[in-house]
Amino acid sequence: MRLAIINSSKKFTLVIFIFLIITISAHAQQDNYKRLTGRWRAHYSNGKFGDMQFLTDSTGALLFPNGLLIAYINIKYERSVKNGILRLKYTVDIHRKSHPNYVDAEIKFVNDSIFLYRVRGSIPDNADTTSKKIYVFKKIRLEQPEAQLRFPDYRDLIGDWTTYHKAKTTTRITFIDENRVRFILGDSIKELNYKIDFTKQPIPIDFYYEGHPKTLPAFLMFIDLFDGTEGLWIEMFTRNNRGDHLMKLGQNALFVRDLGKSVNK
């Protein structure tokens, strides 16, 4: 009987110990959430910037320094923090009904104002602000009113966009105004109308000829190319099978803003 009482006491002590470890871990994780809350800015080697904003312990946003929303994100964190590194995954497929695509990332705090960040890779234990393949984010203590998070609008879209790759290309899209768009594919030039809903994610856009009932549905998404370059992802759905997320298969392309061109050229 005495042995049974001792064994029972040991089990009870073990349960209490495990409970304390879980509680301490949960509090440590909550502290990390609190440290992350707010807006952070990555300083790229080319002198440009890119921002992240942590809204709650499970939601955030990717945005440009001028406040342009790239995407709202849903975030999942690992329960434990090993070697001071917080592991997480996030998705921009916030409205996808099944199997959203997640991106793995790691965060390591240098102090309350700076953290190291790496996507699709591990942060070495000895990493610092000079390490390669590591982004350095600094907390923005005071947000400028004109740079607060906002939905994209026509001022972000109108202009010339050219295909993003190293080879020279004549592929170009020009959003002329709030209704018209011009496609230049080699020697072929087509001018169409479009309608767009900036309040949704990803952004649905429909191309069509004036007076013609048939439309070409597509998705559009602004993208930070992780060097401060403003990108524009467009995916066409020629089979009229546009769903609730970017598929990145089929007729899609990545464009960058061509600052050397005029809308009227």
Tab-separated table of C-alpha atoms in Angstrom:
chain	number	residue	atom	x	y	z
A	1	MET	CA	0.000	0.000	0.000
A	2	ARG	CA	2.811	2.385	0.892
A	3	LEU	CA	4.568	1.656	-2.435
A	4	ALA	CA	1.359	2.413	-4.325
A	5	ILE	CA	1.032	5.739	-2.482
A	6	ILE	CA	4.663	6.630	-3.344
A	7	ASN	CA	4.177	5.724	-7.028
A	8	SER	CA	0.947	7.709	-7.094
A	9	SER	CA	2.751	10.675	-5.546
A	10	LYS	CA	5.499	10.475	-8.201
A	11	LYS	CA	2.923	10.413	-10.991
A	12	PHE	CA	1.155	13.396	-9.467
A	13	THR	CA	4.463	15.290	-9.209
A	14	LEU	CA	5.265	14.442	-12.853
A	15	VAL	CA	1.866	15.704	-14.007
A	16	ILE	CA	2.372	18.959	-12.090
A	17	PHE	CA	5.870	19.324	-13.582
A	18	ILE	CA	4.592	18.792	-17.129
A	19	PHE	CA	1.758	21.248	-16.502
A	20	LEU	CA	4.260	23.871	-15.282
A	21	ILE	CA	6.466	23.354	-18.338
A	22	ILE	CA	3.467	23.784	-20.667
A	23	THR	CA	2.321	26.873	-18.775
A	24	ILE	CA	5.778	28.453	-18.858
A	25	SER	CA	6.085	27.646	-22.575
A	26	ALA	CA	2.661	29.154	-23.290
A	27	HIS	CA	3.569	32.338	-21.400
A	28	ALA	CA	6.886	32.553	-23.263
A	29	GLN	CA	5.053	32.217	-26.558
A	30	GLN	CA	2.542	34.899	-25.577
A	31	ASP	CA	5.474	37.177	-24.730
A	32	ASN	CA	6.845	36.627	-28.248
A	33	TYR	CA	3.453	37.507	-29.735
A	34	LYS	CA	3.461	40.735	-27.730
A	35	ARG	CA	6.993	41.539	-28.885
A	36	LEU	CA	5.965	40.985	-32.511
A	37	THR	CA	2.807	43.091	-32.388
A	38	GLY	CA	3.198	46.195	-34.526
A	39	ARG	CA	4.912	47.184	-37.752
A	40	TRP	CA	8.423	46.161	-38.757
A	41	ARG	CA	10.626	47.185	-41.675
A	42	ALA	CA	13.271	45.192	-43.518
A	43	HIS	CA	16.250	47.187	-44.766
A	44	TYR	CA	17.475	45.577	-48.004
A	45	SER	CA	21.048	45.796	-49.249
A	46	ASN	CA	19.995	47.968	-52.207
A	47	GLY	CA	18.660	50.669	-49.891
A	48	LYS	CA	14.983	49.783	-50.366
A	49	PHE	CA	12.539	48.613	-47.699
A	50	GLY	CA	9.709	46.157	-47.115
A	51	ASP	CA	7.252	45.997	-44.214
A	52	MET	CA	5.452	43.391	-42.118
A	53	GLN	CA	2.732	44.133	-39.609
A	54	PHE	CA	1.672	41.700	-36.886
A	55	LEU	CA	-1.948	42.416	-36.000
A	56	THR	CA	-2.833	39.581	-33.584
A	57	ASP	CA	-1.254	36.302	-32.468
A	58	SER	CA	-2.536	34.648	-35.675
A	59	THR	CA	-2.928	37.414	-38.275
A	60	GLY	CA	-0.701	39.920	-39.967
A	61	ALA	CA	-0.031	41.754	-43.204
A	62	LEU	CA	2.673	42.192	-45.813
A	63	LEU	CA	2.883	45.741	-47.124
A	64	PHE	CA	5.072	48.308	-48.801
A	65	PRO	CA	6.521	51.224	-46.805
A	66	ASN	CA	3.955	53.565	-48.394
A	67	GLY	CA	1.192	51.503	-46.737
A	68	LEU	CA	0.087	49.572	-49.831
A	69	LEU	CA	-1.324	46.232	-48.710
A	70	ILE	CA	0.331	43.296	-50.445
A	71	ALA	CA	-1.658	40.663	-48.557
A	72	TYR	CA	-3.231	39.842	-45.251
A	73	ILE	CA	-1.729	36.646	-43.828
A	74	ASN	CA	-2.781	33.925	-41.417
A	75	ILE	CA	0.027	32.736	-39.121
A	76	LYS	CA	0.738	29.497	-37.269
A	77	TYR	CA	3.525	29.225	-34.672
A	78	GLU	CA	5.349	26.203	-33.319
A	79	ARG	CA	4.694	25.654	-29.599
A	80	SER	CA	8.330	25.697	-28.556
A	81	VAL	CA	11.024	28.311	-29.083
A	82	LYS	CA	14.398	26.612	-29.580
A	83	ASN	CA	17.715	28.454	-29.201
A	84	GLY	CA	15.783	31.713	-29.157
A	85	ILE	CA	14.373	31.042	-32.630
A	86	LEU	CA	10.645	31.318	-33.210
A	87	ARG	CA	9.399	29.069	-35.995
A	88	LEU	CA	6.248	29.975	-37.865
A	89	LYS	CA	4.418	29.496	-41.129
A	90	TYR	CA	2.099	31.880	-42.911
A	91	THR	CA	-0.282	31.871	-45.859
A	92	VAL	CA	-1.812	34.517	-48.097
A	93	ASP	CA	-4.612	32.041	-48.952
A	94	ILE	CA	-6.826	33.471	-46.229
A	95	HIS	CA	-10.058	32.722	-48.122
A	96	ARG	CA	-9.017	29.364	-49.563
A	97	LYS	CA	-11.508	26.702	-48.538
A	98	SER	CA	-9.068	23.786	-48.480
A	99	HIS	CA	-5.315	23.104	-48.357
A	100	PRO	CA	-3.907	26.658	-48.220
A	101	ASN	CA	-0.256	27.012	-49.201
A	102	TYR	CA	1.975	27.916	-46.237
A	103	VAL	CA	5.445	29.453	-46.287
A	104	ASP	CA	7.892	28.447	-43.532
A	105	ALA	CA	9.858	31.175	-41.774
A	106	GLU	CA	11.987	31.759	-38.673
A	107	ILE	CA	12.430	34.765	-36.401
A	108	LYS	CA	15.189	35.487	-33.898
A	109	PHE	CA	15.059	38.594	-31.720
A	110	VAL	CA	18.239	40.636	-31.367
A	111	ASN	CA	16.416	42.955	-28.961
A	112	ASP	CA	12.925	44.418	-28.629
A	113	SER	CA	13.519	46.647	-31.650
A	114	ILE	CA	15.253	44.273	-34.080
A	115	PHE	CA	14.665	40.703	-35.236
A	116	LEU	CA	16.324	38.463	-37.818
A	117	TYR	CA	14.041	36.829	-40.364
A	118	ARG	CA	14.516	34.030	-42.868
A	119	VAL	CA	12.038	32.479	-45.295
A	120	ARG	CA	12.320	28.831	-46.408
A	121	GLY	CA	15.465	28.237	-44.415
A	122	SER	CA	16.942	28.025	-40.916
A	123	ILE	CA	18.584	30.835	-38.997
A	124	PRO	CA	22.046	29.713	-37.789
A	125	ASP	CA	22.618	29.901	-34.031
A	126	ASN	CA	25.444	32.420	-34.537
A	127	ALA	CA	23.503	34.607	-37.002
A	128	ASP	CA	23.595	38.371	-36.584
A	129	THR	CA	22.551	41.437	-38.560
A	130	THR	CA	25.413	40.908	-41.064
A	131	SER	CA	24.585	37.285	-41.920
A	132	LYS	CA	23.772	36.375	-45.517
A	133	LYS	CA	20.267	35.279	-46.521
A	134	ILE	CA	18.939	36.905	-43.369
A	135	TYR	CA	16.560	39.863	-43.441
A	136	VAL	CA	16.894	42.394	-40.631
A	137	PHE	CA	13.606	43.912	-39.461
A	138	LYS	CA	13.501	47.009	-37.285
A	139	LYS	CA	10.393	48.073	-35.371
A	140	ILE	CA	8.626	51.227	-36.502
A	141	ARG	CA	7.762	53.071	-33.315
A	142	LEU	CA	5.883	55.938	-34.955
A	143	GLU	CA	3.825	55.322	-38.103
A	144	GLN	CA	3.380	58.213	-40.482
A	145	PRO	CA	-0.340	58.900	-41.131
A	146	GLU	CA	0.194	58.897	-44.919
A	147	ALA	CA	1.864	55.463	-44.765
A	148	GLN	CA	-0.739	53.557	-42.751
A	149	LEU	CA	-1.922	50.214	-44.097
A	150	ARG	CA	-4.393	50.626	-46.956
A	151	PHE	CA	-5.995	48.606	-49.755
A	152	PRO	CA	-4.505	49.004	-53.257
A	153	ASP	CA	-6.309	51.366	-55.611
A	154	TYR	CA	-5.988	52.685	-59.156
A	155	ARG	CA	-3.051	54.947	-58.355
A	156	ASP	CA	-1.036	51.801	-57.536
A	157	LEU	CA	-2.098	50.061	-60.745
A	158	ILE	CA	-2.130	52.694	-63.491
A	159	GLY	CA	1.118	52.804	-65.469
A	160	ASP	CA	3.464	50.534	-67.384
A	161	TRP	CA	4.438	47.051	-66.248
A	162	THR	CA	6.979	44.812	-67.956
A	163	THR	CA	7.701	41.080	-67.650
A	164	TYR	CA	10.046	40.215	-64.783
A	165	HIS	CA	13.012	38.224	-66.016
A	166	LYS	CA	16.576	38.891	-67.124
A	167	ALA	CA	15.978	38.394	-70.856
A	168	LYS	CA	14.935	41.446	-72.855
A	169	THR	CA	11.271	41.366	-73.733
A	170	THR	CA	8.628	43.518	-75.365
A	171	THR	CA	5.864	42.005	-73.241
A	172	ARG	CA	4.157	44.889	-71.510
A	173	ILE	CA	0.897	45.747	-69.806
A	174	THR	CA	-0.199	49.361	-69.537
A	175	PHE	CA	-3.119	50.260	-67.314
A	176	ILE	CA	-4.148	53.474	-69.045
A	177	ASP	CA	-6.862	54.656	-66.678
A	178	GLU	CA	-9.603	53.216	-64.454
A	179	ASN	CA	-11.240	51.394	-67.371
A	180	ARG	CA	-8.733	50.696	-70.136
A	181	VAL	CA	-5.687	48.452	-70.416
A	182	ARG	CA	-3.240	47.821	-73.237
A	183	PHE	CA	-1.397	44.522	-73.827
A	184	ILE	CA	1.771	44.548	-75.944
A	185	LEU	CA	2.978	41.049	-76.866
A	186	GLY	CA	5.777	41.342	-79.394
A	187	ASP	CA	4.283	43.121	-82.418
A	188	SER	CA	0.719	42.510	-81.219
A	189	ILE	CA	-1.132	45.300	-79.428
A	190	LYS	CA	-4.554	44.786	-77.884
A	191	GLU	CA	-6.574	47.345	-75.990
A	192	LEU	CA	-9.351	46.132	-73.682
A	193	ASN	CA	-11.528	47.309	-70.840
A	194	TYR	CA	-11.288	45.941	-67.318
A	195	LYS	CA	-13.140	45.959	-64.028
A	196	ILE	CA	-11.507	45.225	-60.690
A	197	ASP	CA	-12.336	44.800	-56.989
A	198	PHE	CA	-9.438	45.962	-54.817
A	199	THR	CA	-11.182	44.947	-51.577
A	200	LYS	CA	-10.754	41.199	-52.167
A	201	GLN	CA	-7.710	38.948	-51.811
A	202	PRO	CA	-6.433	37.930	-54.273
A	203	ILE	CA	-7.759	40.830	-56.364
A	204	PRO	CA	-10.248	39.689	-59.039
A	205	ILE	CA	-9.963	41.490	-62.367
A	206	ASP	CA	-12.002	40.873	-65.533
A	207	PHE	CA	-10.797	41.854	-69.007
A	208	TYR	CA	-13.294	42.396	-71.843
A	209	TYR	CA	-13.911	44.161	-75.140
A	210	GLU	CA	-16.321	47.081	-75.049
A	211	GLY	CA	-19.817	45.904	-75.955
A	212	HIS	CA	-18.842	42.227	-75.853
A	213	PRO	CA	-20.514	40.064	-73.173
A	214	LYS	CA	-17.630	37.603	-72.757
A	215	THR	CA	-14.969	38.375	-70.138
A	216	LEU	CA	-11.550	36.894	-69.356
A	217	PRO	CA	-11.377	36.378	-65.568
A	218	ALA	CA	-8.049	36.803	-63.803
A	219	PHE	CA	-6.432	37.359	-60.431
A	220	LEU	CA	-4.014	40.134	-59.624
A	221	MET	CA	-1.705	40.523	-56.638
A	222	PHE	CA	0.932	43.076	-55.704
A	223	ILE	CA	4.203	41.442	-54.616
A	224	ASP	CA	7.367	42.554	-52.831
A	225	LEU	CA	10.239	40.705	-54.524
A	226	PHE	CA	12.171	40.758	-51.216
A	227	ASP	CA	14.396	43.556	-52.435
A	228	GLY	CA	11.873	46.379	-52.307
A	229	THR	CA	10.956	45.961	-55.984
A	230	GLU	CA	7.245	46.392	-56.650
A	231	GLY	CA	5.899	43.368	-58.501
A	232	LEU	CA	2.521	42.526	-59.999
A	233	TRP	CA	1.371	38.920	-60.355
A	234	ILE	CA	-1.384	38.287	-62.910
A	235	GLU	CA	-3.008	34.915	-63.543
A	236	MET	CA	-5.501	34.413	-66.386
A	237	PHE	CA	-8.256	31.789	-66.298
A	238	THR	CA	-9.057	31.114	-69.944
A	239	ARG	CA	-11.303	28.184	-68.992
A	240	ASN	CA	-13.381	30.447	-66.763
A	241	ASN	CA	-12.319	28.361	-63.743
A	242	ARG	CA	-11.226	31.141	-61.396
A	243	GLY	CA	-11.591	29.890	-57.821
A	244	ASP	CA	-10.658	31.418	-54.452
A	245	HIS	CA	-6.854	31.508	-54.720
A	246	LEU	CA	-3.909	31.979	-57.060
A	247	MET	CA	-2.959	28.669	-58.640
A	248	LYS	CA	0.323	29.840	-60.218
A	249	LEU	CA	-0.232	27.314	-62.986
A	250	GLY	CA	-1.116	27.960	-66.602
A	251	GLN	CA	-1.393	31.508	-67.940
A	252	ASN	CA	0.332	33.659	-65.344
A	253	ALA	CA	3.202	36.093	-65.281
A	254	LEU	CA	5.107	38.352	-62.926
A	255	PHE	CA	5.575	41.994	-63.910
A	256	VAL	CA	7.531	44.913	-62.468
A	257	ARG	CA	6.732	48.586	-62.793
A	258	ASP	CA	8.586	50.214	-65.681
A	259	LEU	CA	9.469	53.654	-64.365
A	260	GLY	CA	11.155	54.613	-67.635
A	261	LYS	CA	7.924	54.580	-69.608
A	262	SER	CA	4.960	56.922	-69.736
A	263	VAL	CA	1.329	55.787	-69.663
A	264	ASN	CA	0.699	57.680	-72.892
A	265	LYS	CA	3.565	56.180	-74.880
